[in-house]
Tab-separated table of C-alpha atoms and ligand atoms in Angstrom:
chain	number	residue	atom	x	y	z
J	16	MET	CA	0.001	-0.039	0.015
J	17	ARG	CA	1.226	3.466	-0.796
J	18	LYS	CA	1.131	5.939	1.979
J	19	VAL	CA	-0.459	9.161	0.780
J	20	SER	CA	-1.231	12.576	2.328
J	21	ILE	CA	-3.373	15.330	0.869
J	22	PHE	CA	-2.784	18.934	1.878
J	23	GLY	CA	-5.926	21.052	0.849
J	24	ALA	CA	-8.078	17.817	0.851
J	25	THR	CA	-11.354	19.761	1.150
J	26	GLY	CA	-10.738	21.931	-1.985
J	27	SER	CA	-11.483	21.308	-5.572
J	28	ILE	CA	-8.102	19.525	-6.337
J	29	GLY	CA	-8.150	17.753	-3.053
J	30	GLN	CA	-11.704	16.360	-3.588
J	31	SER	CA	-10.745	15.152	-7.109
J	32	THR	CA	-7.652	13.457	-5.694
J	33	LEU	CA	-9.762	11.710	-3.092
J	34	ASP	CA	-12.206	10.702	-5.787
J	35	LEU	CA	-9.381	8.817	-7.556
J	36	ILE	CA	-7.998	7.276	-4.393
J	37	GLY	CA	-11.453	6.194	-3.384
J	38	ARG	CA	-11.905	4.171	-6.566
J	39	ASN	CA	-8.949	2.037	-5.730
J	40	PRO	CA	-8.860	2.084	-1.848
J	41	ASP	CA	-6.810	-1.069	-1.301
J	42	ALA	CA	-3.771	0.565	-3.028
J	43	TYR	CA	-3.522	3.533	-0.675
J	44	ALA	CA	-3.166	4.168	3.096
J	45	VAL	CA	-4.158	7.823	3.836
J	46	GLU	CA	-1.768	9.326	6.345
J	47	VAL	CA	-2.766	12.979	6.569
J	48	LEU	CA	-5.664	15.017	5.323
J	49	THR	CA	-5.859	18.889	5.823
J	50	GLY	CA	-8.392	21.541	5.374
J	51	ALA	CA	-9.171	25.075	6.627
J	52	GLN	CA	-12.871	26.128	7.162
J	53	ASN	CA	-14.673	23.087	5.948
J	54	ILE	CA	-14.584	20.906	8.965
J	55	THR	CA	-17.630	18.769	7.891
J	56	GLN	CA	-15.911	17.701	4.726
J	57	LEU	CA	-12.589	17.136	6.422
J	58	ALA	CA	-14.037	14.941	9.149
J	59	GLN	CA	-16.220	13.008	6.675
J	60	ASP	CA	-13.218	12.169	4.464
J	61	ALA	CA	-10.936	11.413	7.412
J	62	ARG	CA	-13.500	8.805	8.558
J	63	ARG	CA	-14.111	7.455	5.106
J	64	PHE	CA	-10.460	7.030	4.270
J	65	ASN	CA	-9.448	6.093	7.784
J	66	ALA	CA	-6.833	8.829	7.904
J	67	LYS	CA	-4.160	8.820	10.696
J	68	LEU	CA	-4.325	12.602	11.179
J	69	ALA	CA	-6.706	15.325	10.240
J	70	VAL	CA	-5.529	18.964	10.471
J	71	THR	CA	-7.201	22.273	10.005
J	72	SER	CA	-5.173	25.460	9.457
J	73	GLU	CA	-7.662	27.366	11.551
J	74	ALA	CA	-6.749	27.238	15.236
J	75	ALA	CA	-10.315	28.276	16.193
J	76	MET	CA	-11.721	25.203	14.437
J	77	LEU	CA	-10.007	22.609	16.569
J	78	PRO	CA	-12.840	21.950	18.984
J	79	ALA	CA	-15.210	21.509	16.056
J	80	LEU	CA	-12.755	19.032	14.342
J	81	ARG	CA	-12.278	17.226	17.626
J	82	ASP	CA	-16.011	16.891	18.081
J	83	ALA	CA	-16.599	15.709	14.479
J	84	LEU	CA	-13.971	12.924	14.922
J	85	SER	CA	-14.651	11.945	18.428
J	86	GLY	CA	-14.523	8.201	18.922
J	87	SER	CA	-12.797	7.612	15.506
J	88	GLY	CA	-9.268	7.210	16.836
J	89	ILE	CA	-8.182	9.795	14.239
J	90	GLU	CA	-5.586	12.239	15.585
J	91	VAL	CA	-6.513	15.926	15.152
J	92	ALA	CA	-4.483	19.127	15.170
J	93	ALA	CA	-4.835	22.701	14.078
J	94	GLY	CA	-2.802	25.708	12.963
J	95	ALA	CA	-0.311	26.506	10.151
J	96	GLY	CA	2.510	25.042	12.232
J	97	ALA	CA	0.451	21.685	12.649
J	98	ILE	CA	-0.073	21.614	8.935
J	99	ALA	CA	3.700	21.996	8.185
J	100	GLU	CA	4.551	19.449	10.859
J	101	ALA	CA	2.107	16.973	9.394
J	102	ALA	CA	4.059	17.170	6.120
J	103	THR	CA	7.187	15.761	8.080
J	104	ARG	CA	5.322	12.424	8.570
J	105	PRO	CA	6.932	9.730	6.287
J	106	THR	CA	4.665	9.454	3.339
J	107	ASP	CA	5.299	8.150	-0.161
J	108	TRP	CA	3.173	10.537	-2.158
J	109	VAL	CA	1.960	14.009	-1.138
J	110	MET	CA	-0.551	16.066	-2.902
J	111	SER	CA	0.063	19.840	-2.456
J	112	ALA	CA	-3.314	21.387	-3.014
J	113	ILE	CA	-3.647	24.212	-0.463
J	114	VAL	CA	-4.405	27.580	-2.148
J	115	GLY	CA	-1.906	30.402	-1.849
J	116	VAL	CA	1.568	30.639	-0.484
J	117	ALA	CA	0.243	28.793	2.698
J	118	GLY	CA	1.113	25.694	0.496
J	119	LEU	CA	4.925	26.497	0.518
J	120	MET	CA	5.963	25.115	3.977
J	121	PRO	CA	4.081	21.812	3.785
J	122	GLY	CA	5.479	21.260	0.347
J	123	LEU	CA	9.022	22.000	1.414
J	124	HIS	CA	8.654	19.523	4.425
J	125	ALA	CA	7.328	16.876	2.133
J	126	ILE	CA	10.283	17.336	-0.191
J	127	ARG	CA	12.834	17.219	2.674
J	128	GLN	CA	11.518	13.840	3.799
J	129	GLY	CA	11.940	12.600	0.253
J	130	ALA	CA	8.268	12.125	-0.634
J	131	THR	CA	7.040	12.424	-4.211
J	132	LEU	CA	5.309	15.732	-4.285
J	133	ALA	CA	2.306	16.192	-6.700
J	134	LEU	CA	2.358	19.907	-7.003
J	135	ALA	CA	-0.991	21.710	-7.681
J	136	ASN	CA	0.038	24.703	-5.631
J	137	LYS	CA	1.757	26.722	-8.274
J	138	GLU	CA	2.429	29.458	-5.695
J	139	THR	CA	5.248	27.252	-4.293
J	140	LEU	CA	7.300	27.593	-7.480
J	141	VAL	CA	6.289	31.219	-8.191
J	142	ALA	CA	7.424	32.357	-4.745
J	143	ALA	CA	10.405	30.113	-4.078
J	144	GLY	CA	11.102	28.083	-7.284
J	145	PRO	CA	14.979	28.004	-7.246
J	146	LEU	CA	14.920	27.204	-3.449
J	147	VAL	CA	12.385	24.443	-3.818
J	148	MET	CA	13.990	22.847	-6.805
J	149	ALA	CA	17.378	22.841	-5.137
J	150	GLU	CA	15.992	21.286	-1.901
J	151	ALA	CA	14.218	18.614	-3.984
J	152	ALA	CA	17.511	17.773	-5.793
J	153	ASP	CA	19.320	17.494	-2.448
J	154	ALA	CA	16.690	15.278	-0.933
J	155	GLY	CA	16.241	13.228	-4.053
J	156	ALA	CA	12.555	14.097	-4.063
J	157	VAL	CA	10.588	14.038	-7.211
J	158	ILE	CA	8.137	16.948	-7.969
J	159	LEU	CA	5.351	16.148	-10.385
J	160	PRO	CA	3.203	18.783	-11.934
J	161	VAL	CA	-0.533	18.774	-11.342
J	162	ASP	CA	-1.380	22.091	-13.074
J	163	SER	CA	-2.919	20.789	-16.307
J	164	GLU	CA	-0.677	22.910	-18.644
J	165	HIS	CA	2.491	21.687	-16.780
J	166	SER	CA	1.304	18.097	-16.640
J	167	ALA	CA	0.833	18.399	-20.402
J	168	VAL	CA	4.253	19.776	-20.939
J	169	PHE	CA	5.757	17.053	-18.621
J	170	GLN	CA	3.988	14.347	-20.650
J	171	ALA	CA	5.025	15.869	-24.001
J	172	LEU	CA	8.702	15.819	-22.686
J	173	THR	CA	8.713	12.273	-21.598
J	174	GLY	CA	11.543	10.527	-23.460
J	175	GLU	CA	12.841	13.759	-25.005
J	176	ASP	CA	16.073	15.673	-24.602
J	177	ILE	CA	15.225	19.128	-23.025
J	178	ASP	CA	18.055	20.681	-25.175
J	179	THR	CA	15.976	19.931	-28.200
J	180	VAL	CA	13.042	22.059	-26.916
J	181	GLU	CA	12.598	25.387	-28.762
J	182	ARG	CA	9.432	26.629	-27.113
J	183	VAL	CA	6.745	25.742	-24.627
J	184	VAL	CA	3.204	27.107	-25.464
J	185	ILE	CA	0.692	27.094	-22.570
J	186	THR	CA	-2.900	27.656	-23.431
J	187	ALA	CA	-5.392	29.903	-21.621
J	188	SER	CA	-9.225	29.648	-21.846
J	189	GLY	CA	-9.438	33.357	-21.454
J	190	GLY	CA	-11.602	32.950	-18.315
J	191	ALA	CA	-14.864	34.864	-17.540
J	192	PHE	CA	-13.940	37.962	-19.478
J	193	ARG	CA	-12.593	36.523	-22.634
J	194	ASP	CA	-15.033	38.512	-24.716
J	195	ALA	CA	-15.642	41.383	-22.406
J	196	THR	CA	-14.668	44.913	-23.121
J	197	LEU	CA	-12.112	46.781	-20.877
J	198	GLU	CA	-15.043	48.935	-19.631
J	199	GLN	CA	-16.951	45.803	-18.588
J	200	MET	CA	-13.818	44.330	-16.941
J	201	ALA	CA	-13.317	47.538	-14.948
J	202	ALA	CA	-16.811	47.220	-13.537
J	203	ALA	CA	-16.704	43.476	-13.020
J	204	THR	CA	-17.992	41.974	-9.694
J	205	PRO	CA	-16.452	39.126	-7.822
J	206	GLU	CA	-19.437	36.948	-8.786
J	207	GLN	CA	-18.923	37.591	-12.528
J	208	ALA	CA	-15.162	37.006	-12.275
J	209	ALA	CA	-15.659	33.733	-10.385
J	210	THR	CA	-17.561	32.081	-13.181
J	211	HIS	CA	-15.403	29.991	-15.443
J	212	PRO	CA	-16.584	28.961	-18.934
J	213	ASN	CA	-14.828	25.611	-19.057
J	214	TRP	CA	-13.354	24.422	-15.688
J	215	ALA	CA	-14.862	23.959	-12.186
J	216	MET	CA	-12.150	25.155	-9.715
J	217	GLY	CA	-11.691	26.972	-6.513
J	218	GLN	CA	-12.868	30.646	-6.311
J	219	ARG	CA	-9.466	32.228	-6.169
J	220	ILE	CA	-8.005	30.417	-9.216
J	221	THR	CA	-11.193	31.090	-11.130
J	222	VAL	CA	-10.850	34.838	-10.635
J	223	ASP	CA	-7.186	34.554	-11.486
J	224	SER	CA	-8.159	32.965	-14.873
J	225	ALA	CA	-10.332	35.903	-15.676
J	226	SER	CA	-7.487	38.447	-14.830
J	227	MET	CA	-4.877	36.048	-16.449
J	228	PHE	CA	-2.844	36.225	-13.237
J	229	ASN	CA	-3.226	32.477	-13.153
J	230	LYS	CA	-1.565	32.246	-16.606
J	231	ALA	CA	1.122	34.654	-15.468
J	232	LEU	CA	1.780	32.461	-12.361
J	233	GLU	CA	1.925	29.490	-14.838
J	234	MET	CA	4.525	31.096	-17.059
J	235	ILE	CA	6.822	31.415	-14.050
J	236	GLU	CA	5.832	27.955	-12.867
J	237	ALA	CA	6.926	26.591	-16.356
J	238	ARG	CA	10.240	28.331	-16.164
J	239	GLU	CA	10.878	26.837	-12.693
J	240	PHE	CA	9.694	23.327	-13.476
J	241	PHE	CA	11.328	22.870	-16.886
J	242	GLY	CA	14.253	25.284	-16.755
J	243	VAL	CA	13.345	26.897	-20.113
J	244	ALA	CA	14.229	30.500	-20.749
J	245	PRO	CA	11.488	33.143	-20.438
J	246	GLU	CA	11.571	33.832	-24.094
J	247	GLN	CA	10.790	30.230	-24.849
J	248	ILE	CA	7.492	30.399	-23.037
J	249	GLU	CA	4.427	31.462	-25.010
J	250	VAL	CA	0.810	31.922	-24.082
J	251	VAL	CA	-2.057	31.576	-26.464
J	252	ILE	CA	-5.857	31.831	-25.933
J	253	HIS	CA	-7.665	28.619	-26.762
J	254	PRO	CA	-11.286	29.003	-25.811
J	255	GLU	CA	-12.180	25.321	-26.092
J	256	SER	CA	-9.508	24.275	-23.337
J	257	LEU	CA	-8.874	21.051	-25.132
J	258	ILE	CA	-5.190	21.458	-25.814
J	259	HIS	CA	-3.504	22.279	-22.519
J	260	ALA	CA	0.006	22.858	-23.791
J	261	LEU	CA	2.330	22.217	-26.697
J	262	VAL	CA	6.069	21.670	-26.837
J	263	GLY	CA	7.940	22.759	-29.946
J	264	PHE	CA	11.151	20.982	-30.787
J	265	THR	CA	14.254	21.843	-32.963
J	266	ASP	CA	12.932	19.566	-35.821
J	267	GLY	CA	9.810	21.695	-36.147
J	268	ALA	CA	7.520	19.110	-34.351
J	269	LEU	CA	4.883	20.579	-32.085
J	270	MET	CA	3.683	18.071	-29.630
J	271	ALA	CA	0.158	18.995	-28.274
J	272	HIS	CA	-1.514	17.483	-25.253
J	273	VAL	CA	-5.295	17.109	-25.692
J	274	GLY	CA	-7.614	16.113	-22.952
J	275	PRO	CA	-11.040	17.026	-21.421
J	276	PRO	CA	-11.163	19.948	-18.968
J	277	ASP	CA	-11.181	17.570	-15.882
J	278	MET	CA	-8.265	17.931	-13.408
J	279	ARG	CA	-8.570	14.187	-12.584
J	280	HIS	CA	-6.615	13.492	-15.689
J	281	ALA	CA	-3.514	15.472	-14.477
J	282	ILE	CA	-4.021	14.351	-10.902
J	283	GLY	CA	-4.243	10.695	-11.999
J	284	TYR	CA	-1.087	11.068	-14.051
J	285	ALA	CA	0.854	12.340	-11.021
J	286	LEU	CA	-0.753	9.626	-8.792
J	287	HIS	CA	0.107	6.727	-11.013
J	288	TRP	CA	3.393	8.059	-12.531
J	289	PRO	CA	5.539	6.682	-13.944
J	290	ALA	CA	2.807	4.266	-15.161
J	291	ARG	CA	-0.440	5.148	-16.845
J	292	GLN	CA	-3.563	3.743	-15.328
J	293	HIS	CA	-7.210	4.064	-16.121
J	294	VAL	CA	-8.756	7.433	-15.048
J	295	PRO	CA	-12.596	7.873	-15.432
J	296	VAL	CA	-12.607	11.128	-17.363
J	297	GLN	CA	-14.728	11.780	-20.434
J	298	ARG	CA	-13.285	10.523	-23.720
J	299	LEU	CA	-13.115	13.202	-26.258
J	300	ASP	CA	-15.185	12.905	-29.412
J	301	LEU	CA	-13.054	14.746	-32.059
J	302	VAL	CA	-15.828	14.932	-34.598
J	303	ALA	CA	-18.358	16.327	-32.056
J	304	MET	CA	-15.704	18.855	-30.952
J	305	GLY	CA	-15.427	19.870	-34.626
J	306	GLN	CA	-12.760	22.587	-34.214
J	307	MET	CA	-10.150	24.000	-31.996
J	308	THR	CA	-9.396	27.725	-32.250
J	309	PHE	CA	-6.639	30.039	-31.068
J	310	ARG	CA	-6.064	33.708	-30.585
J	311	ALA	CA	-3.435	36.028	-29.325
J	312	ALA	CA	-3.350	36.930	-25.676
J	313	ASP	CA	-3.620	40.711	-25.731
J	314	ALA	CA	-1.069	42.326	-23.476
J	315	GLN	CA	-3.187	45.479	-23.142
J	316	ARG	CA	-6.144	43.507	-21.691
J	317	TYR	CA	-4.023	41.266	-19.579
J	318	PRO	CA	-1.144	43.309	-17.825
J	319	ALA	CA	-0.519	40.220	-15.709
J	320	LEU	CA	1.222	38.475	-18.674
J	321	ARG	CA	3.540	41.459	-19.151
J	322	LEU	CA	4.217	41.527	-15.394
J	323	ALA	CA	5.144	37.867	-15.474
J	324	ARG	CA	7.948	38.527	-18.004
J	325	GLN	CA	9.109	41.426	-15.891
J	326	VAL	CA	9.277	39.155	-12.868
J	327	MET	CA	11.117	36.472	-14.689
J	328	ALA	CA	13.653	38.962	-15.971
J	329	THR	CA	14.094	40.497	-12.444
J	330	GLY	CA	14.514	37.192	-10.621
J	331	GLY	CA	15.352	37.151	-6.861
J	332	TYR	CA	12.376	37.936	-4.791
J	333	ALA	CA	10.260	39.275	-7.554
J	334	GLY	CA	8.277	36.044	-7.769
J	335	ALA	CA	7.498	36.067	-4.011
J	336	VAL	CA	6.435	39.705	-4.199
J	337	PHE	CA	4.348	39.120	-7.317
J	338	ASN	CA	2.585	36.254	-5.840
J	339	ALA	CA	1.854	37.882	-2.463
J	340	ALA	CA	0.773	41.133	-3.954
J	341	LYS	CA	-1.582	39.230	-6.228
J	342	GLU	CA	-2.938	37.321	-3.343
J	343	ARG	CA	-3.644	40.467	-1.271
J	344	ALA	CA	-5.010	42.403	-4.275
J	345	LEU	CA	-7.388	39.425	-4.854
J	346	ASP	CA	-8.514	39.567	-1.167
J	347	LEU	CA	-9.354	43.319	-1.627
J	348	PHE	CA	-11.186	42.581	-4.958
J	349	LEU	CA	-13.174	39.801	-3.345
J	350	ALA	CA	-14.091	42.031	-0.503
J	351	ARG	CA	-15.208	44.721	-2.992
J	352	ASN	CA	-12.634	47.170	-1.861
J	353	ILE	CA	-10.959	47.572	-5.270
J	354	GLY	CA	-11.964	47.065	-8.869
J	355	PHE	CA	-11.027	44.073	-11.062
J	356	LEU	CA	-8.439	46.012	-13.139
J	357	ASP	CA	-7.042	47.645	-9.904
J	358	MET	CA	-5.536	44.283	-8.988
J	359	ALA	CA	-2.805	44.465	-11.725
J	360	THR	CA	-2.267	48.221	-11.028
J	361	ARG	CA	-1.515	47.496	-7.476
J	362	VAL	CA	0.691	44.502	-8.148
J	363	GLU	CA	2.720	46.473	-10.629
J	364	ALA	CA	3.106	49.413	-8.202
J	365	VAL	CA	4.358	47.114	-5.494
J	366	LEU	CA	6.856	45.539	-7.778
J	367	THR	CA	8.139	48.958	-8.803
J	368	GLN	CA	8.377	50.182	-5.123
J	369	MET	CA	10.133	47.207	-3.941
J	370	ASP	CA	12.554	47.113	-6.802
J	371	ALA	CA	13.409	50.711	-6.257
J	372	ALA	CA	13.943	49.967	-2.617
J	373	GLY	CA	16.377	47.335	-3.690
J	374	SER	CA	14.364	44.505	-2.131
J	375	LEU	CA	13.936	42.226	-5.181
J	376	ARG	CA	17.329	41.524	-6.637
J	377	GLY	CA	20.719	40.102	-5.570
J	378	GLY	CA	22.076	36.615	-4.599
J	379	ALA	CA	20.363	33.425	-4.063
J	380	ILE	CA	17.010	33.582	-2.339
J	381	THR	CA	16.477	32.159	1.197
J	382	LEU	CA	13.265	30.960	2.929
J	383	ASP	CA	13.355	33.774	5.407
J	384	GLY	CA	13.763	36.265	2.603
J	385	VAL	CA	10.845	34.735	0.686
J	386	LEU	CA	8.615	35.051	3.795
J	387	ALA	CA	9.752	38.614	4.499
J	388	ALA	CA	9.215	39.742	0.840
J	389	ASP	CA	5.732	38.124	0.911
J	390	ALA	CA	4.692	40.017	4.183
J	391	GLU	CA	6.081	43.313	2.915
J	392	ALA	CA	4.310	42.996	-0.537
J	393	ARG	CA	1.007	42.244	1.300
J	394	ALA	CA	1.391	45.242	3.574
J	395	ARG	CA	2.158	47.501	0.696
J	396	VAL	CA	-0.855	46.371	-1.374
J	397	ALA	CA	-3.193	46.991	1.597
J	398	ALA	CA	-1.659	50.467	2.349
J	399	MET	CA	-2.142	51.911	-1.164
L	1	NDP	P1	-9.839	25.472	-3.321
L	1	NDP	O1	-10.163	26.852	-2.888
L	1	NDP	O2	-10.901	24.720	-3.871
L	1	NDP	O3	-9.229	24.727	-2.068
L	1	NDP	C1	-8.185	25.262	-1.326
L	1	NDP	C2	-7.808	24.189	-0.231
L	1	NDP	O4	-6.875	24.876	0.728
L	1	NDP	C3	-8.961	23.871	0.683
L	1	NDP	O5	-8.713	22.559	1.182
L	1	NDP	C4	-9.033	24.869	1.834
L	1	NDP	O6	-9.564	24.494	2.929
L	1	NDP	C5	-7.438	24.943	2.028
L	1	NDP	N1	-6.967	26.256	2.578
L	1	NDP	C6	-7.422	27.562	2.245
L	1	NDP	N2	-6.737	28.416	2.896
L	1	NDP	C7	-5.788	27.750	3.664
L	1	NDP	C8	-4.713	28.161	4.514
L	1	NDP	N3	-4.452	29.423	4.748
L	1	NDP	N4	-3.909	27.162	4.983
L	1	NDP	C9	-4.161	25.853	4.776
L	1	NDP	N5	-5.137	25.430	3.982
L	1	NDP	C10	-5.965	26.387	3.412
L	1	NDP	O7	-8.577	25.619	-4.228
L	1	NDP	P2	-8.283	24.757	-5.557
L	1	NDP	O8	-8.466	23.280	-5.197
L	1	NDP	O9	-8.915	25.157	-6.769
L	1	NDP	O10	-6.696	25.031	-5.794
L	1	NDP	C11	-5.714	24.552	-4.897
L	1	NDP	C12	-4.361	24.822	-5.634
L	1	NDP	O11	-4.394	24.085	-6.755
L	1	NDP	C13	-4.085	26.303	-5.890
L	1	NDP	O12	-2.679	26.553	-5.718
L	1	NDP	C14	-4.531	26.344	-7.367
L	1	NDP	O13	-3.798	27.467	-8.001
L	1	NDP	C15	-4.019	25.027	-7.858
L	1	NDP	N6	-4.709	24.487	-9.064
L	1	NDP	C16	-6.046	24.308	-9.069
L	1	NDP	C17	-6.736	23.841	-10.146
L	1	NDP	C18	-8.161	23.470	-10.094
L	1	NDP	O14	-8.723	22.991	-11.091
L	1	NDP	N7	-8.928	23.837	-9.136
L	1	NDP	C19	-5.955	23.678	-11.453
L	1	NDP	C20	-4.642	24.010	-11.383
L	1	NDP	C21	-3.997	24.322	-10.200
L	1	NDP	P3	-11.252	24.731	3.212
L	1	NDP	O15	-11.922	24.442	1.935
L	1	NDP	O16	-11.585	23.672	4.242
L	1	NDP	O17	-11.405	26.118	3.680
L	2	MG	MG1	-3.480	25.573	-15.138
């Protein structure tokens, strides 16, 4: 039996992961499940999968979790520290599906104990990519992409020599405002922004899809995962979300990964890797699909894409600042304190301020430095 832990088990990716594990329960022993607010789901899954430990990040939720699991023999814990500590438990495979930079520490602990890390939490690589990849190499830990575009690239690269790669093209659905005018985007509400045309995902990544901050994070994630140069990474809008990514090689071949918009494909690939096993996603009917279309991702409409290139060119703590400023600006948008387009304006302003203050560049990044840059960026966004 493979020992598995799922961080962010109550979320969209976490639930899809448990769906796959639940279809083959004899193959897995669930060690840790974590959540935040959704204690009912966490307790229900902890009982169903007979987890050893259930952890909520919210200290105030500990009594509720304890009540919900009383008599089960399942250990309970609460707080960010308890989540990080849970990741030090020996485990074969860890799903990193917490949303936000809160996923960084548990992912690092999982890597340090040599677990295979299935990484949905792209924030980990955006904020601290070089550090995380170096720790994984030191510990001999494997990191497998779960983000659909990166899983697609990873699959297209299997058996290939990375030196023969000319370009990596990641696709974007265009999100909620694909066909909206700039005026409509300026006036957009959180409800409008949290409606995705193709994918069912958590609220925050859905809004990030509409602003293309999600794609901006994914450009940086691609750079960290595959070591390609920023200028080799392209973004194209593909409204049907059937091709997730393409890899272009020196001989002119362009390998496209086609799949239904169902995260269980990418999760299953990371769960079963290096083998392929049956995954119950919809089989695509090419004739019924009829066509696949592509359009340019307009930098004017999507400043996040331009900012991602700036962040990659700057290096250092620019990724940590970019991610944190985005997370805080998103909080403000969801709370209706700022408009949809103000998110990018604030993120850019914070990058400019912190670069001018000399806080972004220089030397190898450290974990303390990442956490400090993250905190400062959040404070600056809120203070504007
Ligand atoms: P959800 O919002 O659906 O789930 C987030 C999970 O994290 C929940 O378990 C939530 O707990 C928990 N959580 C929230 N805040 C904290 C915190 N501060 N500390 C610890 N746990 C916390 O998100 P998604 O599943 O959509 O996304 C998860 C990650 O995967 C993100 O990094 C996202 O970018 C990435 N991803 C998601 C995709 C998708 O299809 N959904 C696709 C590609 C990447 P609770 O619900 O109990 O409050
Ligand atoms: Mg993605």
